[in-house]
Short mmCIF file of C-alpha atoms in Angstrom, two decimals:
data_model
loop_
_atom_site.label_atom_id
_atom_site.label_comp_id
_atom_site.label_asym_id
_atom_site.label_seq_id
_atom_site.Cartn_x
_atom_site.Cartn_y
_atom_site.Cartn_z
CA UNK M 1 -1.44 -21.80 167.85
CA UNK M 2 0.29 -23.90 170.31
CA UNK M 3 3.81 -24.83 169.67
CA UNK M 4 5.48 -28.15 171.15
CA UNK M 5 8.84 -26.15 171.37
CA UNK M 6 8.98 -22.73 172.24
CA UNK M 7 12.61 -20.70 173.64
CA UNK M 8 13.05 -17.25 174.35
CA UNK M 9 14.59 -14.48 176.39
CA UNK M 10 12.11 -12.08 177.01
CA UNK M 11 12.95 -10.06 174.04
CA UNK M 12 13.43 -12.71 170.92
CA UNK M 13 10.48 -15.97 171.11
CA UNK M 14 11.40 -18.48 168.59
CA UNK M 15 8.49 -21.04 168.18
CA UNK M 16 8.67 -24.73 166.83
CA UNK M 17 6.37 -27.04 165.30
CA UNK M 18 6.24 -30.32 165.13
CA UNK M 19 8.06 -30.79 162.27
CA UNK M 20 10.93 -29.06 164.04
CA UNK M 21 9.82 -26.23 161.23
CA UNK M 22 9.95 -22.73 163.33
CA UNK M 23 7.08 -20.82 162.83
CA UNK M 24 7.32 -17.89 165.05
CA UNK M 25 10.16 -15.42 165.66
CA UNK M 26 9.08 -12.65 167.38
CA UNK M 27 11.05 -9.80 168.56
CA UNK M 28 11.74 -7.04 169.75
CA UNK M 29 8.92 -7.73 171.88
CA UNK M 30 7.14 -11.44 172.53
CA UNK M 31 4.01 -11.37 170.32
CA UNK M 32 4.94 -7.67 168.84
CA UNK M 33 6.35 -8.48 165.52
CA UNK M 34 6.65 -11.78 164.04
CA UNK M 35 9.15 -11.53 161.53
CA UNK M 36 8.14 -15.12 159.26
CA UNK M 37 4.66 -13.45 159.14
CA UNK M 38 2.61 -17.57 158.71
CA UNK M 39 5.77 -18.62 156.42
CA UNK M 40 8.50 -21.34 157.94
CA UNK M 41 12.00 -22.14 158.54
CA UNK M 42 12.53 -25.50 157.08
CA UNK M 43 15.00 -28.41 157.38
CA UNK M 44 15.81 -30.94 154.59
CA UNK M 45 18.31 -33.55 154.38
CA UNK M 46 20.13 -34.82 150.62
CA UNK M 47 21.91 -37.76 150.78
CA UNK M 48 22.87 -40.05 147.62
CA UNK M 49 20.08 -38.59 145.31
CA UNK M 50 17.25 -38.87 147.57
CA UNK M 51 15.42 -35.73 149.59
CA UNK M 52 13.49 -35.76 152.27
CA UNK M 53 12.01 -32.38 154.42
CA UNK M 54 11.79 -32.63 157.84
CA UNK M 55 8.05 -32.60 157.40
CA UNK M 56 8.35 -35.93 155.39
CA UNK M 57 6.14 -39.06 157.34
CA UNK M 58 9.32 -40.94 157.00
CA UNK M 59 11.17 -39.38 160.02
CA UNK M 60 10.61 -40.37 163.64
CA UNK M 61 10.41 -37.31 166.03
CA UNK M 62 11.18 -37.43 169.57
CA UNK M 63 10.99 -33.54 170.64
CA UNK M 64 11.85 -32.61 174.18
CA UNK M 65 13.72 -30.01 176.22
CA UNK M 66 17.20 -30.77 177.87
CA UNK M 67 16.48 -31.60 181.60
CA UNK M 68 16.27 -28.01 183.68
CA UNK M 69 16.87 -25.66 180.44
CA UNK M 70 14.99 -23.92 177.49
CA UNK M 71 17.20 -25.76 174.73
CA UNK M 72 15.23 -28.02 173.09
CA UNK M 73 16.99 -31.64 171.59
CA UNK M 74 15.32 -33.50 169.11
CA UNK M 75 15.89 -36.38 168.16
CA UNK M 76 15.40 -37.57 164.43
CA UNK M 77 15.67 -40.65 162.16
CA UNK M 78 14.40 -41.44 159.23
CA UNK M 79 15.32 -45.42 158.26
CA UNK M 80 15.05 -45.06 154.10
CA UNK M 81 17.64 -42.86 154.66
CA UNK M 82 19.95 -44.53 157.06
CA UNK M 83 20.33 -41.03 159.12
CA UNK M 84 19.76 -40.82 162.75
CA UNK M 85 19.71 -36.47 163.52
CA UNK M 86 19.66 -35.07 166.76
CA UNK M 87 18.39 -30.94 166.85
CA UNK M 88 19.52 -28.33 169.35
CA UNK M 89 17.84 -25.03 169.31
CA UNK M 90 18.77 -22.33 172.06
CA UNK M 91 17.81 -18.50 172.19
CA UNK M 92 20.75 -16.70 174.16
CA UNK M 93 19.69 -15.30 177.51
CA UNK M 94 22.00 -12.34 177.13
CA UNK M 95 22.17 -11.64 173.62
CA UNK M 96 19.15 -11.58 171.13
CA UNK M 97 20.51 -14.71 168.96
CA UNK M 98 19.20 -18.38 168.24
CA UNK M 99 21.76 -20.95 168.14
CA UNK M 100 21.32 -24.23 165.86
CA UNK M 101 23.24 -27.05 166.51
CA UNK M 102 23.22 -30.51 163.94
CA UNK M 103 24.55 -33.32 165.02
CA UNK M 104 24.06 -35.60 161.29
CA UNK M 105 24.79 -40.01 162.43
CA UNK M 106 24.95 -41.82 159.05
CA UNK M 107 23.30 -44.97 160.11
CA UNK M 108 24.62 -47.07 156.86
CA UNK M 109 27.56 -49.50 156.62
CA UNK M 110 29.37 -47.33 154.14
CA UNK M 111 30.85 -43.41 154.09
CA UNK M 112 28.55 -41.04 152.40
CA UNK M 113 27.23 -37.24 151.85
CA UNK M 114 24.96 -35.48 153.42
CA UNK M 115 23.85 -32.34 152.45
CA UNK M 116 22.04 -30.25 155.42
CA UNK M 117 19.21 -27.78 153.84
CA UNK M 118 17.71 -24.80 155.57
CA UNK M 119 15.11 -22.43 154.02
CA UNK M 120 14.64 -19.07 155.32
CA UNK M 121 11.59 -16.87 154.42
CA UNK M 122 11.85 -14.06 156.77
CA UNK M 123 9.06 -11.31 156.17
CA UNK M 124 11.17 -8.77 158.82
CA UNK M 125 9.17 -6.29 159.90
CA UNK M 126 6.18 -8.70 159.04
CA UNK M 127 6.77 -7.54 155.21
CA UNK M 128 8.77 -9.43 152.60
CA UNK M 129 9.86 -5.58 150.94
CA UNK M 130 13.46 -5.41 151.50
CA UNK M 131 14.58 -8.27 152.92
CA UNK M 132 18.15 -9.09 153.07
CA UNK M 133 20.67 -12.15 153.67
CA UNK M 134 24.66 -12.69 153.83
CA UNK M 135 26.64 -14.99 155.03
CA UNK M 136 29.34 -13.23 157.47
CA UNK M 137 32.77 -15.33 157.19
CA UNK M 138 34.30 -14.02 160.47
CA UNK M 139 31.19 -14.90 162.74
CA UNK M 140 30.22 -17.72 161.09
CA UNK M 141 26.47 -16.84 160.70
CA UNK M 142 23.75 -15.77 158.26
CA UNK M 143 22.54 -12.20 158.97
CA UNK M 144 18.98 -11.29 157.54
CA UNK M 145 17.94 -7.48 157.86
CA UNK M 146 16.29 -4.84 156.71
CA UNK M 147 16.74 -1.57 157.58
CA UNK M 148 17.63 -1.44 161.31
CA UNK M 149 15.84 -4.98 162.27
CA UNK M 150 18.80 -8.00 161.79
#
């Protein structure tokens, strides 16, 4: 299926929906292994009570690439929420690793939280047996893997 965001390196492909949802990550090999297997990565916001996926009608999408490059920007806002969210996704050229970036505006007149949600269902190896997470303190980054795949 056609994706309106799609960034790679020749090695690691790391498709987007519209919903800014990813829906392909392929490596080591572009269309060998796709290691969410027809599951998704998605994004929710929580801010005073209320929660609202990424997928919700509610939020305005304006999906594009930065001019000249392969990371993408998207630009997000859902008004019930007073939140304006602008997306940057980036697979490194050198190194087999995709970069998020959140940049969270609180559009309302007064200071609040907002909570940032991210699901992962990863079937590595295109089989949920043995998957594994952990949060790595010195690199700041999630790791999944299983066996010799991370």
């Amino acid at each position: 299926m056609p994706r309106p965001l799609v960034l790679g390196n020749g090695s690691l492909l790391v498709g987007l929906d519209h919903n800014l949802e990813i829906r392909d990550f392929t490596y080591p090999y572009v269309g060998l292994l796709n290691h969410l297997n027809g599951n998704r990565i998605r994004i929710g916001i929580w801010v005073e009570g209320r929660f609202a996926w990424l997928n919700d009608p509610a939020w305005q999408k304006l999906l594009q690439y930065e001019p000249d490059t392969l990371v993408s920007r998207a630009i997000c806002s859902h008004a019930g929420l007073d939140l304006e969210m602008t997306l940057s996704d980036c697979v490194l050229h050198r190194d087999n690793t995709l970069l998020r970036r959140f940049d969270i505006h609180n559009t309302a007149s007064r200071e609040r939280e907002v909570r940032l949600f991210l699901t992962h269902d990863f079937h590595i190896a295109e089989t949920d047996i043995g998957d594994t997470a952990f949060f790595n303190p010195f690199l700041e980054a999630m790791i999944h893997y299983k066996r010799d795949n991370y």
